[in-house]
PDB file of C-alpha atoms in Angstrom:
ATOM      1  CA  UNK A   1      11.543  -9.188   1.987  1.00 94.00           C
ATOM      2  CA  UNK A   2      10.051  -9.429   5.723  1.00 95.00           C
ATOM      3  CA  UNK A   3      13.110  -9.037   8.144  1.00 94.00           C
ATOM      4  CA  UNK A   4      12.988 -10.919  11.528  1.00 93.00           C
ATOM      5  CA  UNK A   5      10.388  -9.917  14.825  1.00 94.00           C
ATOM      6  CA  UNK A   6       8.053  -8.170  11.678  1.00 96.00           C
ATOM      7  CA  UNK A   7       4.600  -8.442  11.616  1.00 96.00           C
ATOM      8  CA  UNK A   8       2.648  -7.220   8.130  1.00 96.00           C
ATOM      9  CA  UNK A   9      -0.421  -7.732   6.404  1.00 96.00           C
ATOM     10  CA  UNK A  10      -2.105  -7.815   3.474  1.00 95.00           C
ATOM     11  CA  UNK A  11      -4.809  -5.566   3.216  1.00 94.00           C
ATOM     12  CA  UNK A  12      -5.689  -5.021  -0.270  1.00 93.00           C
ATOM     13  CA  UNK A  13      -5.295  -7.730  -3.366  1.00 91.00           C
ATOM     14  CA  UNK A  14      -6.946  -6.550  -6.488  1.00 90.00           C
ATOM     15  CA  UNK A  15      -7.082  -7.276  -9.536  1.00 86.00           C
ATOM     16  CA  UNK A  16      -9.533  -6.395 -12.465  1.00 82.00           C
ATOM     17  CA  UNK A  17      -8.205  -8.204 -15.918  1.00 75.00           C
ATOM     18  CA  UNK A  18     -11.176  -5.922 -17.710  1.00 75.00           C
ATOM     19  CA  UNK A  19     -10.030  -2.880 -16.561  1.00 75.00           C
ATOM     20  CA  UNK A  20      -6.490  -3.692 -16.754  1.00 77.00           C
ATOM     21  CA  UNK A  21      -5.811  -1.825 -12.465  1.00 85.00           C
ATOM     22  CA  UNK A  22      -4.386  -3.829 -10.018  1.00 89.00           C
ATOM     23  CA  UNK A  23      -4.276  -2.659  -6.194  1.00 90.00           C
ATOM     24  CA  UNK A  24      -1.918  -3.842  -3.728  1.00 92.00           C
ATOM     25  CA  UNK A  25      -1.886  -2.819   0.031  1.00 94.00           C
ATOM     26  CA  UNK A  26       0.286  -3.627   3.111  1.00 96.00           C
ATOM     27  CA  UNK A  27       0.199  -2.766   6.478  1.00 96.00           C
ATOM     28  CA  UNK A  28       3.693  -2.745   8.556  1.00 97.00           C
ATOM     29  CA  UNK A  29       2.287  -2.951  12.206  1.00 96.00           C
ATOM     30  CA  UNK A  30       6.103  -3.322  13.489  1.00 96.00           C
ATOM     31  CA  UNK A  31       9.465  -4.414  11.909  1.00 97.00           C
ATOM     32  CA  UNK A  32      11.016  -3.473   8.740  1.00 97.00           C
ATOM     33  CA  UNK A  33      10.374  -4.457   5.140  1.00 97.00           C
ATOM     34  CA  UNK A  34      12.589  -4.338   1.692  1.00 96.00           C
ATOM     35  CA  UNK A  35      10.706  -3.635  -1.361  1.00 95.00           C
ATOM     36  CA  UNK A  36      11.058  -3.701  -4.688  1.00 93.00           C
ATOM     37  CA  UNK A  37       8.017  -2.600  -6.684  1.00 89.00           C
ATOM     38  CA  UNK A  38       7.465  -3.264 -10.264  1.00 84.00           C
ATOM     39  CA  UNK A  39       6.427  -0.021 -12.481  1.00 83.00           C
ATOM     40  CA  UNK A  40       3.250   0.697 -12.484  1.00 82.00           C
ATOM     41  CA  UNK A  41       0.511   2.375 -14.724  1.00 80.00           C
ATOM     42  CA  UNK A  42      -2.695   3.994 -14.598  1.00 79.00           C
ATOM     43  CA  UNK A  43      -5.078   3.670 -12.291  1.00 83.00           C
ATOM     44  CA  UNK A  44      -2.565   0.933 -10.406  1.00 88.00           C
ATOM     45  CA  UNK A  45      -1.458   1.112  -7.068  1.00 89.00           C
ATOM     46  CA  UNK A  46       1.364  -0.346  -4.122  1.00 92.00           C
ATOM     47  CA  UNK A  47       1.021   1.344  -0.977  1.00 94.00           C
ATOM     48  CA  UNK A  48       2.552   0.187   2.466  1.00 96.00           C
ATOM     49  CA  UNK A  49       0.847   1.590   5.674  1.00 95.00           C
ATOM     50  CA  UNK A  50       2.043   1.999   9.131  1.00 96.00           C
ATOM     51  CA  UNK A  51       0.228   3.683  12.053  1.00 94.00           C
ATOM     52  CA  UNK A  52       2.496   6.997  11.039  1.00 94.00           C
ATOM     53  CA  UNK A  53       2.929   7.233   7.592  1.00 95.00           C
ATOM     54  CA  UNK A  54       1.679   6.116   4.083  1.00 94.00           C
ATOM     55  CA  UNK A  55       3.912   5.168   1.709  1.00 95.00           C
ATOM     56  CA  UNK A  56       2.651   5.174  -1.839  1.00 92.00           C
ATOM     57  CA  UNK A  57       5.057   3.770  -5.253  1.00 89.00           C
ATOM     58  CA  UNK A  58       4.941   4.096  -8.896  1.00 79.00           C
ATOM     59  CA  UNK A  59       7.461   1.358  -9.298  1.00 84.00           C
ATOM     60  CA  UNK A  60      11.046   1.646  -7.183  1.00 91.00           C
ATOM     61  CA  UNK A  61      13.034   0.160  -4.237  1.00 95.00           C
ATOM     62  CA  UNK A  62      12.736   1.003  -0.848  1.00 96.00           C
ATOM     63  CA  UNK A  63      12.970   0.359   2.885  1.00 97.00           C
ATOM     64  CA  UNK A  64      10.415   0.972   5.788  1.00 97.00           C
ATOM     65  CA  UNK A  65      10.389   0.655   8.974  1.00 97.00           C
ATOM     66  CA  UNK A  66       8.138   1.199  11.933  1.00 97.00           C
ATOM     67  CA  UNK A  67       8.588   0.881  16.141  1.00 94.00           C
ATOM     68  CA  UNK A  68       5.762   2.661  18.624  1.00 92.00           C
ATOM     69  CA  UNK A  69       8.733   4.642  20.247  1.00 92.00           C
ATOM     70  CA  UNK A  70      10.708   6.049  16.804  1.00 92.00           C
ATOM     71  CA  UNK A  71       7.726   6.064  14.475  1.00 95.00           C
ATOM     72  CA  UNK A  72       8.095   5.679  10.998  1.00 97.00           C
ATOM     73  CA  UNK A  73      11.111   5.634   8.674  1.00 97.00           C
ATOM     74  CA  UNK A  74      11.201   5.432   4.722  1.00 97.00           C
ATOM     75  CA  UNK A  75      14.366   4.982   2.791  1.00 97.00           C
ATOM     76  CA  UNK A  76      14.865   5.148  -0.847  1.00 97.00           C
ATOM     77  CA  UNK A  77      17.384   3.233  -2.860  1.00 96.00           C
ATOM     78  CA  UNK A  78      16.216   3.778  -6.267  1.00 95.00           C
ATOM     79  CA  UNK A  79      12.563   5.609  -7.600  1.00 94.00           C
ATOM     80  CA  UNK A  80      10.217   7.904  -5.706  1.00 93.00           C
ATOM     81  CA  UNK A  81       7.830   7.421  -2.916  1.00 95.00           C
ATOM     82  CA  UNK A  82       5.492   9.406  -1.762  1.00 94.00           C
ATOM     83  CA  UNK A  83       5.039   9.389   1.989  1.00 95.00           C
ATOM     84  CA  UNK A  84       1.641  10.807   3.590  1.00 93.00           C
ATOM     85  CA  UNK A  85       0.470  11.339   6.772  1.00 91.00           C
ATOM     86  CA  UNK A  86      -3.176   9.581   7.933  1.00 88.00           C
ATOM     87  CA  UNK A  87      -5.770  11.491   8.851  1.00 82.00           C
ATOM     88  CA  UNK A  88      -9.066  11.130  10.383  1.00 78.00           C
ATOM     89  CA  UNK A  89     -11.134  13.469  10.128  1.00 75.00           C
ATOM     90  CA  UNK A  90     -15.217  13.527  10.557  1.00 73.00           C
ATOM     91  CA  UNK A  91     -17.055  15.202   7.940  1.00 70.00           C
ATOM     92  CA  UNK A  92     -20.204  16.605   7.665  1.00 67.00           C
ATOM     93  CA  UNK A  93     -23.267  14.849   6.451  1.00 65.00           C
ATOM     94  CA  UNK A  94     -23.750  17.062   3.485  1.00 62.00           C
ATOM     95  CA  UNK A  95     -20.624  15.763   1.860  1.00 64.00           C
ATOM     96  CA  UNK A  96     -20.694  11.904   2.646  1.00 61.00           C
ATOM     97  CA  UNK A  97     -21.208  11.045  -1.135  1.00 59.00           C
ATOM     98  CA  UNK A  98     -17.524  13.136  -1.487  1.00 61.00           C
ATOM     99  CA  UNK A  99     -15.758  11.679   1.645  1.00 68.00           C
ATOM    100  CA  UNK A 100     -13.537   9.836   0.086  1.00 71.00           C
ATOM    101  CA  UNK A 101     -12.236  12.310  -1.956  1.00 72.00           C
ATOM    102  CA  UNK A 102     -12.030  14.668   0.527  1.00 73.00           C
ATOM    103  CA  UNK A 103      -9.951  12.350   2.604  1.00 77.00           C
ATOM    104  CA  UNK A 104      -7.659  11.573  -0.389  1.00 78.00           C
ATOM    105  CA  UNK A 105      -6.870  15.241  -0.643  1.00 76.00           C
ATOM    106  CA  UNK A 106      -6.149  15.766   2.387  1.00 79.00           C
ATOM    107  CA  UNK A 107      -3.879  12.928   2.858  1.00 83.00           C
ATOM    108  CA  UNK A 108      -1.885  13.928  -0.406  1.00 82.00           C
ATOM    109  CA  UNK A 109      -1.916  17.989   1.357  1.00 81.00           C
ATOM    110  CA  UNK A 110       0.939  15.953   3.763  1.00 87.00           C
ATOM    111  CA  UNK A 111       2.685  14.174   1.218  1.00 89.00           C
ATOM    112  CA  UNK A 112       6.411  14.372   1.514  1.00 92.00           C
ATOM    113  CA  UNK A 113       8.105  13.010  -1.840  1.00 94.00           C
ATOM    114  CA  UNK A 114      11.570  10.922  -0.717  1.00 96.00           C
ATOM    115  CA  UNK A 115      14.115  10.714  -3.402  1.00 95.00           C
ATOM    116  CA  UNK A 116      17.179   7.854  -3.956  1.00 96.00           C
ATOM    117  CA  UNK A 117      19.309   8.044  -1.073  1.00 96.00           C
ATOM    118  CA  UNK A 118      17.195   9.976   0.606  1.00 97.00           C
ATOM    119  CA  UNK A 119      15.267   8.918   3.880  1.00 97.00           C
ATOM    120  CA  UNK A 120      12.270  10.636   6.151  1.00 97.00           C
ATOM    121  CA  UNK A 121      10.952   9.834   9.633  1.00 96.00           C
ATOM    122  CA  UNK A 122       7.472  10.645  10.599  1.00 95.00           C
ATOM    123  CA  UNK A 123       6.360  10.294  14.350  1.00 94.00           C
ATOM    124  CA  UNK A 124       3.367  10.228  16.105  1.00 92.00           C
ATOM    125  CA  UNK A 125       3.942  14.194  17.057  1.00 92.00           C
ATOM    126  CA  UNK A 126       4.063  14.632  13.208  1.00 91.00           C
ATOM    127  CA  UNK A 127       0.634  13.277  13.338  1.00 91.00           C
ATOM    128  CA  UNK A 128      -0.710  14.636  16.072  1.00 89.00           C
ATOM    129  CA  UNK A 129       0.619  18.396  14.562  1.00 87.00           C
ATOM    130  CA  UNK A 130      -0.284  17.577  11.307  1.00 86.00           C
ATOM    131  CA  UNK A 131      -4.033  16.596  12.118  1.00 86.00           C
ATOM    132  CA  UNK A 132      -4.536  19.976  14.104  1.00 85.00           C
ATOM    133  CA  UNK A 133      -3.907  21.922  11.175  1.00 82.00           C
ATOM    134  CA  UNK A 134      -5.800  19.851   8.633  1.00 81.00           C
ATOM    135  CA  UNK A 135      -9.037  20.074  11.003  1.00 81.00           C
ATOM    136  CA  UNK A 136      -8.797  23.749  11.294  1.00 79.00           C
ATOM    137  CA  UNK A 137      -8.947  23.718   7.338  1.00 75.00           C
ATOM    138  CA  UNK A 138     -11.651  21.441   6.828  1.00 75.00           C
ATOM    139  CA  UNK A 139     -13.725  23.714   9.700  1.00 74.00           C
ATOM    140  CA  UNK A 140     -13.166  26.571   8.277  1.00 72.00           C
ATOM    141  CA  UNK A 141     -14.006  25.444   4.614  1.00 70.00           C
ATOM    142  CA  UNK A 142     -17.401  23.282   5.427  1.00 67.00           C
ATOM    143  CA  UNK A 143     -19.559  24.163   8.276  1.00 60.00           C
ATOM    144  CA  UNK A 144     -23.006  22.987   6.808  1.00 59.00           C
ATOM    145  CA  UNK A 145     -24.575  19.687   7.387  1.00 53.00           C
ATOM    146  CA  UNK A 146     -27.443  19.962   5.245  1.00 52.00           C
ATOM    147  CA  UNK A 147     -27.150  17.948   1.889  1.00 56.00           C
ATOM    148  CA  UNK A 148     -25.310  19.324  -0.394  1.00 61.00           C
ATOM    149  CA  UNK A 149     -25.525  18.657  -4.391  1.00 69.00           C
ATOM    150  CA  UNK A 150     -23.052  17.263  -6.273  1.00 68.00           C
ATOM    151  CA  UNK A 151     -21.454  20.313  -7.923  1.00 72.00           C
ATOM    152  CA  UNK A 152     -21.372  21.961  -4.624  1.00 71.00           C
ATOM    153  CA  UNK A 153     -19.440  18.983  -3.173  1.00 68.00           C
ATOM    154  CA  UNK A 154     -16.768  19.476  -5.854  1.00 70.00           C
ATOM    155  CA  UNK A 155     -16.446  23.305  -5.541  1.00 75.00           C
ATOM    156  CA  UNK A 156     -15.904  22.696  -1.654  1.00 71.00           C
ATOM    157  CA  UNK A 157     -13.180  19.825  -2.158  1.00 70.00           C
ATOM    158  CA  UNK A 158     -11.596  22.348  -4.843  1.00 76.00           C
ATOM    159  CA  UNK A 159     -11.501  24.489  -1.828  1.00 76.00           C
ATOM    160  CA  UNK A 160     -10.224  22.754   0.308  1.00 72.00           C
ATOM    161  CA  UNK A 161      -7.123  21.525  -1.750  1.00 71.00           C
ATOM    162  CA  UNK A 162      -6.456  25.050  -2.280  1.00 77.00           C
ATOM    163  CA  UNK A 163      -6.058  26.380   0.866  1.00 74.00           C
ATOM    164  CA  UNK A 164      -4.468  23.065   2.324  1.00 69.00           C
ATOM    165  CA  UNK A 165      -1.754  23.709  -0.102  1.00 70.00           C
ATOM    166  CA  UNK A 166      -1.556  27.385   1.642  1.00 71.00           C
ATOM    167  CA  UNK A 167      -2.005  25.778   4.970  1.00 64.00           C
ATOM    168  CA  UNK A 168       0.768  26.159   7.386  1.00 60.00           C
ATOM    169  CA  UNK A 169       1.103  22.108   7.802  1.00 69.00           C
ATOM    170  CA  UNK A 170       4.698  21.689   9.007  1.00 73.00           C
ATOM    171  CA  UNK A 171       6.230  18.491   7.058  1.00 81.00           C
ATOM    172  CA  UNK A 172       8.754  16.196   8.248  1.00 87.00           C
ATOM    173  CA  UNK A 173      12.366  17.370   7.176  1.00 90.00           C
ATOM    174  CA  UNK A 174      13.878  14.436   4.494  1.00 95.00           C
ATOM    175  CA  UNK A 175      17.707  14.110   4.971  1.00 96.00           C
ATOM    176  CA  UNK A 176      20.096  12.458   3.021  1.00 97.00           C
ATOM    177  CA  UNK A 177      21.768   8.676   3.475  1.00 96.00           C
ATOM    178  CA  UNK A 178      25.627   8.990   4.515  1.00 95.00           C
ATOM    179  CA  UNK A 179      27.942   6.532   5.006  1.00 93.00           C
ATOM    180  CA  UNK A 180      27.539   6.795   8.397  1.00 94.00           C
ATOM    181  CA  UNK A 181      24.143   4.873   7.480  1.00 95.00           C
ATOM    182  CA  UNK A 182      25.462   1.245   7.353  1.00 95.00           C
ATOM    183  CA  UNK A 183      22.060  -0.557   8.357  1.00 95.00           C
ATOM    184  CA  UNK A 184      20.456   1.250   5.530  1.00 95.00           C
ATOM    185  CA  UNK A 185      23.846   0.891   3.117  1.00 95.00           C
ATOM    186  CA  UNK A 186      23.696  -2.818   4.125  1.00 95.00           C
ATOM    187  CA  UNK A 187      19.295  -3.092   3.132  1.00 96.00           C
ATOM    188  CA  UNK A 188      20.113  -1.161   0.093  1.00 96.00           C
ATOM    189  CA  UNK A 189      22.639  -4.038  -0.983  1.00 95.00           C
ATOM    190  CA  UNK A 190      19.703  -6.360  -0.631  1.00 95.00           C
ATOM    191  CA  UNK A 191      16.736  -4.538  -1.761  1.00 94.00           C
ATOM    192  CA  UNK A 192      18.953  -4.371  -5.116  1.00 92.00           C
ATOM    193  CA  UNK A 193      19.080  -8.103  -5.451  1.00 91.00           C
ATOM    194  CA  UNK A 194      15.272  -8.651  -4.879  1.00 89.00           C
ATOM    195  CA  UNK A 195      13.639  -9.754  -7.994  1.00 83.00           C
ATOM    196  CA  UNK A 196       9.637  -9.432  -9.128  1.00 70.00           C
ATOM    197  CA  UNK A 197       8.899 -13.125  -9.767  1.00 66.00           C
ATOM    198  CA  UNK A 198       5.614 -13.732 -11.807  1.00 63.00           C
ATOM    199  CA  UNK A 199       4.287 -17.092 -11.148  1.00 55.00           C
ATOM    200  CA  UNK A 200       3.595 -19.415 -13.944  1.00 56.00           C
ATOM    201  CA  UNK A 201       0.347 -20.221 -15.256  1.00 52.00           C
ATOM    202  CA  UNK A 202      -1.254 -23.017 -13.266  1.00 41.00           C
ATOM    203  CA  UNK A 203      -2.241 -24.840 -16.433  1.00 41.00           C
ATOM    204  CA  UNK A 204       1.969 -25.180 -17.296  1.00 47.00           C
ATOM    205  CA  UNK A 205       2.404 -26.660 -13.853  1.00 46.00           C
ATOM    206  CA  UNK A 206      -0.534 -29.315 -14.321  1.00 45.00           C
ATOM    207  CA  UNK A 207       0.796 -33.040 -15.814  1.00 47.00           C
ATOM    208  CA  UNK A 208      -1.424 -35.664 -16.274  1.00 46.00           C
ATOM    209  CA  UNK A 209      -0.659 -38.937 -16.208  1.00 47.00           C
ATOM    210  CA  UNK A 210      -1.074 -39.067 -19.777  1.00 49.00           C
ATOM    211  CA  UNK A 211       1.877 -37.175 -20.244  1.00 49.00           C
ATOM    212  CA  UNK A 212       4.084 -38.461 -17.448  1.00 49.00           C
ATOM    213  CA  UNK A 213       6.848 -40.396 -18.771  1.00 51.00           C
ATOM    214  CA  UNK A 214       7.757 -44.229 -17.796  1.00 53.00           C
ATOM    215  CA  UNK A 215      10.454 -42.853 -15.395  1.00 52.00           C
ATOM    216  CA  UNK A 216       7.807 -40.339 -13.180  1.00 51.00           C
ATOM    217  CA  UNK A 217       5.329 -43.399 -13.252  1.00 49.00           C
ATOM    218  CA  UNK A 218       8.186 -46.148 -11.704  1.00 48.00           C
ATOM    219  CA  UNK A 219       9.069 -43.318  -9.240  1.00 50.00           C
ATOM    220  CA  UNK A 220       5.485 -42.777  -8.212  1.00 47.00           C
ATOM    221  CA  UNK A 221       4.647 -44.320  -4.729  1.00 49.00           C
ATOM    222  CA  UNK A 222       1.162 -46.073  -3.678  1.00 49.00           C
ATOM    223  CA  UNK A 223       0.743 -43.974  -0.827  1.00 47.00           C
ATOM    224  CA  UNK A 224       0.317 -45.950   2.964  1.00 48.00           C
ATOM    225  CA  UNK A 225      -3.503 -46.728   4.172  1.00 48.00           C
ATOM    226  CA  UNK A 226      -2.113 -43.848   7.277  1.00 49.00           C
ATOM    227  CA  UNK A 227      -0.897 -41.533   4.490  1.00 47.00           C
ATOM    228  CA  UNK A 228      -4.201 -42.133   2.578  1.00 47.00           C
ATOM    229  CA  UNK A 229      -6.229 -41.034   5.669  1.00 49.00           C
ATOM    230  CA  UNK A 230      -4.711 -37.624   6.685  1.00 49.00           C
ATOM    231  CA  UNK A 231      -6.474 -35.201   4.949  1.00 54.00           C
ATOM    232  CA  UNK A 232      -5.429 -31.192   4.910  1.00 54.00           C
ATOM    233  CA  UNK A 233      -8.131 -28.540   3.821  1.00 60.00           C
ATOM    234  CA  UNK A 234      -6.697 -25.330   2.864  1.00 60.00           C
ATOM    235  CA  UNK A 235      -9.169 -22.499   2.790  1.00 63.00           C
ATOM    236  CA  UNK A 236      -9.326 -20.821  -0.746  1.00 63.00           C
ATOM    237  CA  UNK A 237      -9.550 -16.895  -1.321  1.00 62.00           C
ATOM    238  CA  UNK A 238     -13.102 -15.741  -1.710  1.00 61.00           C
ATOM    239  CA  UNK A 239     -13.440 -14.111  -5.003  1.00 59.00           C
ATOM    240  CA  UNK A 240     -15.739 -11.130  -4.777  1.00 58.00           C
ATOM    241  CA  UNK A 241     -16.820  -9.689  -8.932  1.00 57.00           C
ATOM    242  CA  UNK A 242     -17.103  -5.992  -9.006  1.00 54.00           C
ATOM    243  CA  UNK A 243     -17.972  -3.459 -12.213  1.00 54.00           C
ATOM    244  CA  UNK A 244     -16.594  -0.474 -13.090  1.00 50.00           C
ATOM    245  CA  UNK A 245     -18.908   1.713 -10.772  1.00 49.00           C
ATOM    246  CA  UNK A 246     -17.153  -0.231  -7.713  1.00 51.00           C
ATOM    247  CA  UNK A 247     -13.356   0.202  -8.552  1.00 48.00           C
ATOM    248  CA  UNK A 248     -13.668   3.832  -8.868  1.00 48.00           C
ATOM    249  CA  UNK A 249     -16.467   5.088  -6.318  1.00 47.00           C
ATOM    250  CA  UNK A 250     -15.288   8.531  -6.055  1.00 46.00           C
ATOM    251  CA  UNK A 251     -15.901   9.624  -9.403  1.00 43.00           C
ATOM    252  CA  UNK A 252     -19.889   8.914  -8.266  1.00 38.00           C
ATOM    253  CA  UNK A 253     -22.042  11.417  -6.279  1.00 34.00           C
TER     254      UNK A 253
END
């Protein structure tokens, strides 16, 4: 549910029938949303974005919100989420091939995980903190840029995760809903009554006027020669195939 003076995109839709993994990815740029994700398996993923935080699911209900001044708030009514911290950090060239990898870990290093009736805010200070200490890790673990191979790629991001998880990275403090909290008591009481709709197949909603009955074909109207010449063209989603070796790139070096 998209509250009022919200703006959010879509930034991932994917879905491979094959593989059985679907991705989904939003991006809050201001407002606040109320979710309710369904559970989730494997390789599957929901994950909602703001310029602060990243908020990842495994199937719950929950409430985010995002302002430039306050930063980033995530609420929990029912579930886990994992909230993360983005980072941007340049790498050397030797371990391009494991960038992504690298990055992952070291956005999961921040990860704060928020509990039912539990809430944490994340500013841009957060960031800003949290990004000092991650770079000082990453320095002090890779300092080459000659090419690396591949099992020296994985022995430095094995590194790396181990001393980010002995890295003084200060996380934001979660604190716990009170009834003090009415706003949020009031979006839990909706978030509850959210439900995950699956649309019907398109074939179920097709009829053809072989099987209309007399009464659809008397209430059909022979549309106006004005009707008859306004046209609309709606643009349809480019669908883009990929194979295994593109869903999962990081498992390639």
């Amino acid at each position: 549910r998209i509250t009022g003076s919200t703006t959010l995109k879509l930034t991932e839709l994917y879905k491979d029938g094959k593989l059985a993994v679907e991705k989904t990815g939003l991006e809050l740029v201001a407002g606040k949303i109320l979710v309710k994700a369904r559970t989730l398996s494997g390789d599957d993923s929901f994950s909602v974005r703001t310029k602060t935080a990243v908020a990842g699911v495994r199937g719950t209900r929950f409430v985010v919100s995002y302002n430039e001044e306050q930063g980033t708030q995530v609420a929990v009514e029912s579930g886990k989420v994992a909230v993360a911290q983005p980072v941007a950090i340049t790498l050397p060239a030797g371990v391009t091939n494991a960038s992504k990898e690298i990055l992952s870990a070291l956005e999961r290093s921040t990860e704060v995980m928020v509990t039912p009736n539990e809430a944490v805010k994340i500013t841009r200070e957060d960031n800003l903190a949290t990004q000092k200490a991650v770079e000082s890790v990453v320095k002090d673990t890779i300092t080459t840029d000659t090419a690396l191979k591949p099992e020296a790629v994985r022995a430095a991001v094995v590194k790396i995760q181990a001393k980010l998880e002995a890295a003084p990275i200060a996380l934001p403090a979660k604190r716990v809903i009170t009834d003090e909290d009415k706003d949020l008591k009031k979006d839990f009481e909706a978030v509850k009554t959210l439900a995950v709709v699956t649309p019907p197949e398109a074939a179920t909603n097709k009829r053809t006027d072989d099987t209309k009955t007399d009464n659809d074909k008397k209430n059909t109207r022979v549309k106006t020669n004005e009707e008859s010449k306004a046209t609309v063209t709606v643009p349809q989603p480019q669908i883009i195939k990929r194979d295994k070796e593109d869903v999962n790139p990081e498992e390639r070096f």
